[in-house]
Amino acid sequence: MSDTDPKRPPSGPRQPAPRSATEVRQGIRSGRVIWVLIGGIVLVVIAYLAIGAFTSVRHPPPGIGVVNGPVGPSSGGAKPAPPGPGAK
């Protein structure tokens, strides 16, 4: 046989090495998954910082939510509650 002759396939299908059930459940031992997770977190932080840098925080005017003076039935700010059952 020379180097130019095609190689013959192995006789029969190739069988994987036997593994225990615990080894099979452990998954692939590779560092790729952790790098994908770290990369995703880094991209989220970059996006958060970019959005914060290009948007302005809008504060309400100082008069919003401030109540000047009394609020009650006598000032016209609220209606009195209707009488309940049994009230005369």
PDB file of N, CA and C in Angstrom:
ATOM      1  N   MET A   1       0.819  -1.168   0.000  1.00  0.00           N
ATOM      2  CA  MET A   1       0.000   0.000   0.000  1.00  0.00           C
ATOM      3  C   MET A   1       0.872   1.243   0.000  1.00  0.00           C
ATOM      4  N   SER A   2       0.486   2.214  -0.808  1.00  0.00           N
ATOM      5  CA  SER A   2       1.234   3.469  -0.847  1.00  0.00           C
ATOM      6  C   SER A   2       0.415   4.549  -0.144  1.00  0.00           C
ATOM      7  N   ASP A   3       1.005   5.740  -0.007  1.00  0.00           N
ATOM      8  CA  ASP A   3       0.324   6.849   0.662  1.00  0.00           C
ATOM      9  C   ASP A   3      -0.842   7.390  -0.157  1.00  0.00           C
ATOM     10  N   THR A   4      -0.871   7.146  -1.444  1.00  0.00           N
ATOM     11  CA  THR A   4      -1.944   7.670  -2.286  1.00  0.00           C
ATOM     12  C   THR A   4      -3.174   6.777  -2.281  1.00  0.00           C
ATOM     13  N   ASP A   5      -3.054   5.568  -1.805  1.00  0.00           N
ATOM     14  CA  ASP A   5      -4.207   4.667  -1.742  1.00  0.00           C
ATOM     15  C   ASP A   5      -5.161   5.140  -0.643  1.00  0.00           C
ATOM     16  N   PRO A   6      -6.478   5.088  -0.922  1.00  0.00           N
ATOM     17  CA  PRO A   6      -7.444   5.488   0.127  1.00  0.00           C
ATOM     18  C   PRO A   6      -7.391   4.500   1.280  1.00  0.00           C
ATOM     19  N   LYS A   7      -7.604   5.049   2.474  1.00  0.00           N
ATOM     20  CA  LYS A   7      -7.588   4.185   3.656  1.00  0.00           C
ATOM     21  C   LYS A   7      -8.927   3.475   3.763  1.00  0.00           C
ATOM     22  N   ARG A   8      -8.859   2.250   4.205  1.00  0.00           N
ATOM     23  CA  ARG A   8     -10.085   1.495   4.387  1.00  0.00           C
ATOM     24  C   ARG A   8     -10.721   1.892   5.716  1.00  0.00           C
ATOM     25  N   PRO A   9     -12.052   1.975   5.746  1.00  0.00           N
ATOM     26  CA  PRO A   9     -12.714   2.285   7.021  1.00  0.00           C
ATOM     27  C   PRO A   9     -12.507   1.134   7.997  1.00  0.00           C
ATOM     28  N   PRO A  10     -12.576   1.438   9.273  1.00  0.00           N
ATOM     29  CA  PRO A  10     -12.409   0.366  10.258  1.00  0.00           C
ATOM     30  C   PRO A  10     -13.529  -0.651  10.104  1.00  0.00           C
ATOM     31  N   SER A  11     -13.214  -1.864  10.458  1.00  0.00           N
ATOM     32  CA  SER A  11     -14.220  -2.916  10.313  1.00  0.00           C
ATOM     33  C   SER A  11     -15.230  -2.802  11.444  1.00  0.00           C
ATOM     34  N   GLY A  12     -16.470  -2.452  11.094  1.00  0.00           N
ATOM     35  CA  GLY A  12     -17.542  -2.347  12.096  1.00  0.00           C
ATOM     36  C   GLY A  12     -17.677  -0.937  12.640  1.00  0.00           C
ATOM     37  N   PRO A  13     -18.802  -0.672  13.231  1.00  0.00           N
ATOM     38  CA  PRO A  13     -19.026   0.665  13.796  1.00  0.00           C
ATOM     39  C   PRO A  13     -18.159   0.900  15.025  1.00  0.00           C
ATOM     40  N   ARG A  14     -17.795   2.137  15.213  1.00  0.00           N
ATOM     41  CA  ARG A  14     -16.945   2.503  16.344  1.00  0.00           C
ATOM     42  C   ARG A  14     -17.820   2.670  17.587  1.00  0.00           C
ATOM     43  N   GLN A  15     -17.465   2.009  18.636  1.00  0.00           N
ATOM     44  CA  GLN A  15     -18.237   2.042  19.873  1.00  0.00           C
ATOM     45  C   GLN A  15     -17.608   3.026  20.856  1.00  0.00           C
ATOM     46  N   PRO A  16     -18.418   3.879  21.497  1.00  0.00           N
ATOM     47  CA  PRO A  16     -17.858   4.776  22.507  1.00  0.00           C
ATOM     48  C   PRO A  16     -17.444   3.994  23.744  1.00  0.00           C
ATOM     49  N   ALA A  17     -16.552   4.604  24.495  1.00  0.00           N
ATOM     50  CA  ALA A  17     -16.092   3.967  25.728  1.00  0.00           C
ATOM     51  C   ALA A  17     -17.257   3.885  26.710  1.00  0.00           C
ATOM     52  N   PRO A  18     -17.404   2.790  27.410  1.00  0.00           N
ATOM     53  CA  PRO A  18     -18.508   2.680  28.369  1.00  0.00           C
ATOM     54  C   PRO A  18     -18.340   3.675  29.516  1.00  0.00           C
ATOM     55  N   ARG A  19     -19.465   4.291  29.916  1.00  0.00           N
ATOM     56  CA  ARG A  19     -19.442   5.271  31.003  1.00  0.00           C
ATOM     57  C   ARG A  19     -20.530   4.922  32.008  1.00  0.00           C
ATOM     58  N   SER A  20     -20.294   5.336  33.227  1.00  0.00           N
ATOM     59  CA  SER A  20     -21.316   5.111  34.253  1.00  0.00           C
ATOM     60  C   SER A  20     -22.417   6.163  34.100  1.00  0.00           C
ATOM     61  N   ALA A  21     -23.541   5.934  34.754  1.00  0.00           N
ATOM     62  CA  ALA A  21     -24.670   6.862  34.669  1.00  0.00           C
ATOM     63  C   ALA A  21     -24.294   8.229  35.250  1.00  0.00           C
ATOM     64  N   THR A  22     -23.474   8.259  36.284  1.00  0.00           N
ATOM     65  CA  THR A  22     -23.050   9.523  36.886  1.00  0.00           C
ATOM     66  C   THR A  22     -22.191  10.317  35.907  1.00  0.00           C
ATOM     67  N   GLU A  23     -21.283   9.656  35.216  1.00  0.00           N
ATOM     68  CA  GLU A  23     -20.437  10.351  34.240  1.00  0.00           C
ATOM     69  C   GLU A  23     -21.268  10.921  33.098  1.00  0.00           C
ATOM     70  N   VAL A  24     -22.268  10.203  32.667  1.00  0.00           N
ATOM     71  CA  VAL A  24     -23.096  10.662  31.560  1.00  0.00           C
ATOM     72  C   VAL A  24     -23.905  11.888  31.973  1.00  0.00           C
ATOM     73  N   ARG A  25     -24.414  11.920  33.194  1.00  0.00           N
ATOM     74  CA  ARG A  25     -25.226  13.046  33.664  1.00  0.00           C
ATOM     75  C   ARG A  25     -24.415  14.302  33.907  1.00  0.00           C
ATOM     76  N   GLN A  26     -23.110  14.208  34.036  1.00  0.00           N
ATOM     77  CA  GLN A  26     -22.287  15.367  34.361  1.00  0.00           C
ATOM     78  C   GLN A  26     -22.127  16.318  33.186  1.00  0.00           C
ATOM     79  N   GLY A  27     -22.382  15.919  32.010  1.00  0.00           N
ATOM     80  CA  GLY A  27     -22.270  16.811  30.856  1.00  0.00           C
ATOM     81  C   GLY A  27     -20.845  16.932  30.355  1.00  0.00           C
ATOM     82  N   ILE A  28     -20.669  17.905  29.485  1.00  0.00           N
ATOM     83  CA  ILE A  28     -19.371  18.106  28.850  1.00  0.00           C
ATOM     84  C   ILE A  28     -18.475  18.928  29.766  1.00  0.00           C
ATOM     85  N   ARG A  29     -17.265  18.499  29.908  1.00  0.00           N
ATOM     86  CA  ARG A  29     -16.306  19.253  30.705  1.00  0.00           C
ATOM     87  C   ARG A  29     -15.553  20.198  29.778  1.00  0.00           C
ATOM     88  N   SER A  30     -16.128  21.377  29.634  1.00  0.00           N
ATOM     89  CA  SER A  30     -15.531  22.355  28.743  1.00  0.00           C
ATOM     90  C   SER A  30     -15.680  23.732  29.354  1.00  0.00           C
ATOM     91  N   GLY A  31     -14.741  24.602  29.081  1.00  0.00           N
ATOM     92  CA  GLY A  31     -14.798  25.958  29.608  1.00  0.00           C
ATOM     93  C   GLY A  31     -15.613  26.890  28.742  1.00  0.00           C
ATOM     94  N   ARG A  32     -16.179  26.400  27.660  1.00  0.00           N
ATOM     95  CA  ARG A  32     -16.902  27.274  26.735  1.00  0.00           C
ATOM     96  C   ARG A  32     -18.165  27.839  27.361  1.00  0.00           C
ATOM     97  N   VAL A  33     -18.869  27.057  28.127  1.00  0.00           N
ATOM     98  CA  VAL A  33     -20.134  27.499  28.697  1.00  0.00           C
ATOM     99  C   VAL A  33     -19.907  28.658  29.658  1.00  0.00           C
ATOM    100  N   ILE A  34     -18.911  28.578  30.503  1.00  0.00           N
ATOM    101  CA  ILE A  34     -18.650  29.662  31.458  1.00  0.00           C
ATOM    102  C   ILE A  34     -18.251  30.926  30.725  1.00  0.00           C
ATOM    103  N   TRP A  35     -17.520  30.817  29.636  1.00  0.00           N
ATOM    104  CA  TRP A  35     -17.124  32.018  28.879  1.00  0.00           C
ATOM    105  C   TRP A  35     -18.327  32.643  28.184  1.00  0.00           C
ATOM    106  N   VAL A  36     -19.268  31.840  27.748  1.00  0.00           N
ATOM    107  CA  VAL A  36     -20.490  32.393  27.153  1.00  0.00           C
ATOM    108  C   VAL A  36     -21.291  33.136  28.217  1.00  0.00           C
ATOM    109  N   LEU A  37     -21.399  32.569  29.418  1.00  0.00           N
ATOM    110  CA  LEU A  37     -22.114  33.239  30.497  1.00  0.00           C
ATOM    111  C   LEU A  37     -21.426  34.542  30.904  1.00  0.00           C
ATOM    112  N   ILE A  38     -20.121  34.512  31.045  1.00  0.00           N
ATOM    113  CA  ILE A  38     -19.375  35.723  31.407  1.00  0.00           C
ATOM    114  C   ILE A  38     -19.515  36.778  30.312  1.00  0.00           C
ATOM    115  N   GLY A  39     -19.427  36.364  29.055  1.00  0.00           N
ATOM    116  CA  GLY A  39     -19.593  37.301  27.947  1.00  0.00           C
ATOM    117  C   GLY A  39     -20.965  37.937  27.931  1.00  0.00           C
ATOM    118  N   GLY A  40     -22.002  37.164  28.221  1.00  0.00           N
ATOM    119  CA  GLY A  40     -23.356  37.702  28.272  1.00  0.00           C
ATOM    120  C   GLY A  40     -23.521  38.724  29.378  1.00  0.00           C
ATOM    121  N   ILE A  41     -22.951  38.446  30.535  1.00  0.00           N
ATOM    122  CA  ILE A  41     -23.033  39.391  31.649  1.00  0.00           C
ATOM    123  C   ILE A  41     -22.291  40.677  31.313  1.00  0.00           C
ATOM    124  N   VAL A  42     -21.127  40.554  30.699  1.00  0.00           N
ATOM    125  CA  VAL A  42     -20.360  41.740  30.304  1.00  0.00           C
ATOM    126  C   VAL A  42     -21.147  42.578  29.302  1.00  0.00           C
ATOM    127  N   LEU A  43     -21.782  41.949  28.339  1.00  0.00           N
ATOM    128  CA  LEU A  43     -22.579  42.688  27.355  1.00  0.00           C
ATOM    129  C   LEU A  43     -23.773  43.394  28.002  1.00  0.00           C
ATOM    130  N   VAL A  44     -24.406  42.755  28.971  1.00  0.00           N
ATOM    131  CA  VAL A  44     -25.530  43.390  29.670  1.00  0.00           C
ATOM    132  C   VAL A  44     -25.047  44.615  30.443  1.00  0.00           C
ATOM    133  N   VAL A  45     -23.904  44.518  31.108  1.00  0.00           N
ATOM    134  CA  VAL A  45     -23.366  45.661  31.855  1.00  0.00           C
ATOM    135  C   VAL A  45     -23.020  46.797  30.899  1.00  0.00           C
ATOM    136  N   ILE A  46     -22.405  46.488  29.765  1.00  0.00           N
ATOM    137  CA  ILE A  46     -22.063  47.515  28.777  1.00  0.00           C
ATOM    138  C   ILE A  46     -23.332  48.185  28.254  1.00  0.00           C
ATOM    139  N   ALA A  47     -24.359  47.410  27.954  1.00  0.00           N
ATOM    140  CA  ALA A  47     -25.617  47.981  27.474  1.00  0.00           C
ATOM    141  C   ALA A  47     -26.249  48.868  28.541  1.00  0.00           C
ATOM    142  N   TYR A  48     -26.228  48.440  29.786  1.00  0.00           N
ATOM    143  CA  TYR A  48     -26.790  49.232  30.874  1.00  0.00           C
ATOM    144  C   TYR A  48     -26.057  50.561  31.015  1.00  0.00           C
ATOM    145  N   LEU A  49     -24.733  50.539  30.956  1.00  0.00           N
ATOM    146  CA  LEU A  49     -23.957  51.765  31.062  1.00  0.00           C
ATOM    147  C   LEU A  49     -24.190  52.678  29.862  1.00  0.00           C
ATOM    148  N   ALA A  50     -24.309  52.103  28.672  1.00  0.00           N
ATOM    149  CA  ALA A  50     -24.552  52.908  27.474  1.00  0.00           C
ATOM    150  C   ALA A  50     -25.923  53.579  27.546  1.00  0.00           C
ATOM    151  N   ILE A  51     -26.926  52.848  27.992  1.00  0.00           N
ATOM    152  CA  ILE A  51     -28.260  53.437  28.114  1.00  0.00           C
ATOM    153  C   ILE A  51     -28.243  54.541  29.171  1.00  0.00           C
ATOM    154  N   GLY A  52     -27.560  54.330  30.256  1.00  0.00           N
ATOM    155  CA  GLY A  52     -27.466  55.343  31.308  1.00  0.00           C
ATOM    156  C   GLY A  52     -26.694  56.571  30.865  1.00  0.00           C
ATOM    157  N   ALA A  53     -25.707  56.393  30.003  1.00  0.00           N
ATOM    158  CA  ALA A  53     -24.904  57.519  29.541  1.00  0.00           C
ATOM    159  C   ALA A  53     -25.652  58.376  28.527  1.00  0.00           C
ATOM    160  N   PHE A  54     -26.527  57.779  27.738  1.00  0.00           N
ATOM    161  CA  PHE A  54     -27.185  58.516  26.668  1.00  0.00           C
ATOM    162  C   PHE A  54     -28.622  58.918  26.987  1.00  0.00           C
ATOM    163  N   THR A  55     -29.079  58.667  28.189  1.00  0.00           N
ATOM    164  CA  THR A  55     -30.416  59.114  28.586  1.00  0.00           C
ATOM    165  C   THR A  55     -30.279  60.006  29.804  1.00  0.00           C
ATOM    166  N   SER A  56     -31.185  60.942  29.913  1.00  0.00           N
ATOM    167  CA  SER A  56     -31.139  61.833  31.077  1.00  0.00           C
ATOM    168  C   SER A  56     -32.271  61.459  32.029  1.00  0.00           C
ATOM    169  N   VAL A  57     -32.006  61.637  33.298  1.00  0.00           N
ATOM    170  CA  VAL A  57     -33.009  61.361  34.313  1.00  0.00           C
ATOM    171  C   VAL A  57     -33.864  62.606  34.427  1.00  0.00           C
ATOM    172  N   ARG A  58     -35.147  62.423  34.314  1.00  0.00           N
ATOM    173  CA  ARG A  58     -36.056  63.562  34.386  1.00  0.00           C
ATOM    174  C   ARG A  58     -36.655  63.648  35.778  1.00  0.00           C
ATOM    175  N   HIS A  59     -36.376  64.760  36.433  1.00  0.00           N
ATOM    176  CA  HIS A  59     -36.925  64.987  37.763  1.00  0.00           C
ATOM    177  C   HIS A  59     -38.204  65.802  37.618  1.00  0.00           C
ATOM    178  N   PRO A  60     -39.211  65.531  38.436  1.00  0.00           N
ATOM    179  CA  PRO A  60     -40.439  66.330  38.355  1.00  0.00           C
ATOM    180  C   PRO A  60     -40.176  67.745  38.851  1.00  0.00           C
ATOM    181  N   PRO A  61     -40.975  68.725  38.390  1.00  0.00           N
ATOM    182  CA  PRO A  61     -40.828  70.090  38.907  1.00  0.00           C
ATOM    183  C   PRO A  61     -41.019  70.108  40.412  1.00  0.00           C
ATOM    184  N   PRO A  62     -40.423  71.068  41.115  1.00  0.00           N
ATOM    185  CA  PRO A  62     -40.488  71.050  42.579  1.00  0.00           C
ATOM    186  C   PRO A  62     -41.889  71.210  43.148  1.00  0.00           C
ATOM    187  N   GLY A  63     -42.856  71.756  42.413  1.00  0.00           N
ATOM    188  CA  GLY A  63     -44.191  71.971  42.956  1.00  0.00           C
ATOM    189  C   GLY A  63     -45.091  70.747  42.864  1.00  0.00           C
ATOM    190  N   ILE A  64     -44.702  69.709  42.147  1.00  0.00           N
ATOM    191  CA  ILE A  64     -45.561  68.544  41.975  1.00  0.00           C
ATOM    192  C   ILE A  64     -45.580  67.739  43.271  1.00  0.00           C
ATOM    193  N   GLY A  65     -46.770  67.423  43.748  1.00  0.00           N
ATOM    194  CA  GLY A  65     -46.906  66.579  44.920  1.00  0.00           C
ATOM    195  C   GLY A  65     -46.864  67.334  46.224  1.00  0.00           C
ATOM    196  N   VAL A  66     -46.656  68.640  46.187  1.00  0.00           N
ATOM    197  CA  VAL A  66     -46.598  69.423  47.413  1.00  0.00           C
ATOM    198  C   VAL A  66     -47.979  70.008  47.653  1.00  0.00           C
ATOM    199  N   VAL A  67     -48.494  69.841  48.842  1.00  0.00           N
ATOM    200  CA  VAL A  67     -49.814  70.344  49.195  1.00  0.00           C
ATOM    201  C   VAL A  67     -49.630  71.575  50.068  1.00  0.00           C
ATOM    202  N   ASN A  68     -50.201  72.675  49.627  1.00  0.00           N
ATOM    203  CA  ASN A  68     -50.138  73.908  50.405  1.00  0.00           C
ATOM    204  C   ASN A  68     -51.484  74.132  51.068  1.00  0.00           C
ATOM    205  N   GLY A  69     -51.499  74.168  52.347  1.00  0.00           N
ATOM    206  CA  GLY A  69     -52.732  74.446  53.077  1.00  0.00           C
ATOM    207  C   GLY A  69     -53.476  73.183  53.425  1.00  0.00           C
ATOM    208  N   PRO A  70     -54.543  73.349  54.221  1.00  0.00           N
ATOM    209  CA  PRO A  70     -55.311  72.180  54.647  1.00  0.00           C
ATOM    210  C   PRO A  70     -56.196  71.640  53.529  1.00  0.00           C
ATOM    211  N   VAL A  71     -56.352  70.340  53.497  1.00  0.00           N
ATOM    212  CA  VAL A  71     -57.232  69.691  52.537  1.00  0.00           C
ATOM    213  C   VAL A  71     -58.259  68.916  53.347  1.00  0.00           C
ATOM    214  N   GLY A  72     -59.505  69.174  53.097  1.00  0.00           N
ATOM    215  CA  GLY A  72     -60.558  68.502  53.835  1.00  0.00           C
ATOM    216  C   GLY A  72     -61.907  68.959  53.331  1.00  0.00           C
ATOM    217  N   PRO A  73     -62.974  68.498  53.945  1.00  0.00           N
ATOM    218  CA  PRO A  73     -64.307  68.868  53.486  1.00  0.00           C
ATOM    219  C   PRO A  73     -64.547  70.378  53.552  1.00  0.00           C
ATOM    220  N   SER A  74     -63.973  71.055  54.539  1.00  0.00           N
ATOM    221  CA  SER A  74     -64.236  72.485  54.674  1.00  0.00           C
ATOM    222  C   SER A  74     -63.514  73.314  53.624  1.00  0.00           C
ATOM    223  N   SER A  75     -62.421  72.837  53.104  1.00  0.00           N
ATOM    224  CA  SER A  75     -61.678  73.607  52.114  1.00  0.00           C
ATOM    225  C   SER A  75     -62.108  73.295  50.687  1.00  0.00           C
ATOM    226  N   GLY A  76     -63.016  72.348  50.501  1.00  0.00           N
ATOM    227  CA  GLY A  76     -63.478  72.003  49.166  1.00  0.00           C
ATOM    228  C   GLY A  76     -62.566  71.046  48.439  1.00  0.00           C
ATOM    229  N   GLY A  77     -61.582  70.517  49.129  1.00  0.00           N
ATOM    230  CA  GLY A  77     -60.636  69.615  48.493  1.00  0.00           C
ATOM    231  C   GLY A  77     -61.135  68.195  48.392  1.00  0.00           C
ATOM    232  N   ALA A  78     -62.135  67.853  49.173  1.00  0.00           N
ATOM    233  CA  ALA A  78     -62.649  66.492  49.142  1.00  0.00           C
ATOM    234  C   ALA A  78     -64.131  66.508  49.475  1.00  0.00           C
ATOM    235  N   LYS A  79     -64.837  65.513  49.005  1.00  0.00           N
ATOM    236  CA  LYS A  79     -66.259  65.397  49.296  1.00  0.00           C
ATOM    237  C   LYS A  79     -66.430  64.582  50.568  1.00  0.00           C
ATOM    238  N   PRO A  80     -67.450  64.928  51.399  1.00  0.00           N
ATOM    239  CA  PRO A  80     -67.667  64.117  52.598  1.00  0.00           C
ATOM    240  C   PRO A  80     -68.180  62.732  52.226  1.00  0.00           C
ATOM    241  N   ALA A  81     -67.851  61.765  53.043  1.00  0.00           N
ATOM    242  CA  ALA A  81     -68.273  60.386  52.802  1.00  0.00           C
ATOM    243  C   ALA A  81     -69.763  60.273  52.985  1.00  0.00           C
ATOM    244  N   PRO A  82     -70.440  59.464  52.161  1.00  0.00           N
ATOM    245  CA  PRO A  82     -71.868  59.290  52.326  1.00  0.00           C
ATOM    246  C   PRO A  82     -72.162  58.571  53.632  1.00  0.00           C
ATOM    247  N   PRO A  83     -73.313  58.834  54.223  1.00  0.00           N
ATOM    248  CA  PRO A  83     -73.623  58.163  55.481  1.00  0.00           C
ATOM    249  C   PRO A  83     -73.752  56.663  55.286  1.00  0.00           C
ATOM    250  N   GLY A  84     -73.296  55.929  56.243  1.00  0.00           N
ATOM    251  CA  GLY A  84     -73.346  54.490  56.182  1.00  0.00           C
ATOM    252  C   GLY A  84     -74.711  53.963  56.586  1.00  0.00           C
ATOM    253  N   PRO A  85     -74.906  52.655  56.536  1.00  0.00           N
ATOM    254  CA  PRO A  85     -76.184  52.065  56.932  1.00  0.00           C
ATOM    255  C   PRO A  85     -76.401  52.272  58.429  1.00  0.00           C
ATOM    256  N   GLY A  86     -77.630  52.629  58.784  1.00  0.00           N
ATOM    257  CA  GLY A  86     -77.968  52.817  60.190  1.00  0.00           C
ATOM    258  C   GLY A  86     -77.700  54.227  60.657  1.00  0.00           C
ATOM    259  N   ALA A  87     -77.147  55.099  59.809  1.00  0.00           N
ATOM    260  CA  ALA A  87     -76.901  56.474  60.226  1.00  0.00           C
ATOM    261  C   ALA A  87     -78.195  57.294  60.098  1.00  0.00           C
ATOM    262  N   LYS A  88     -78.431  58.152  61.013  1.00  0.00           N
ATOM    263  CA  LYS A  88     -79.648  58.963  60.975  1.00  0.00           C
ATOM    264  C   LYS A  88     -79.347  60.387  60.633  1.00  0.00           C
TER     265      LYS A  88
END
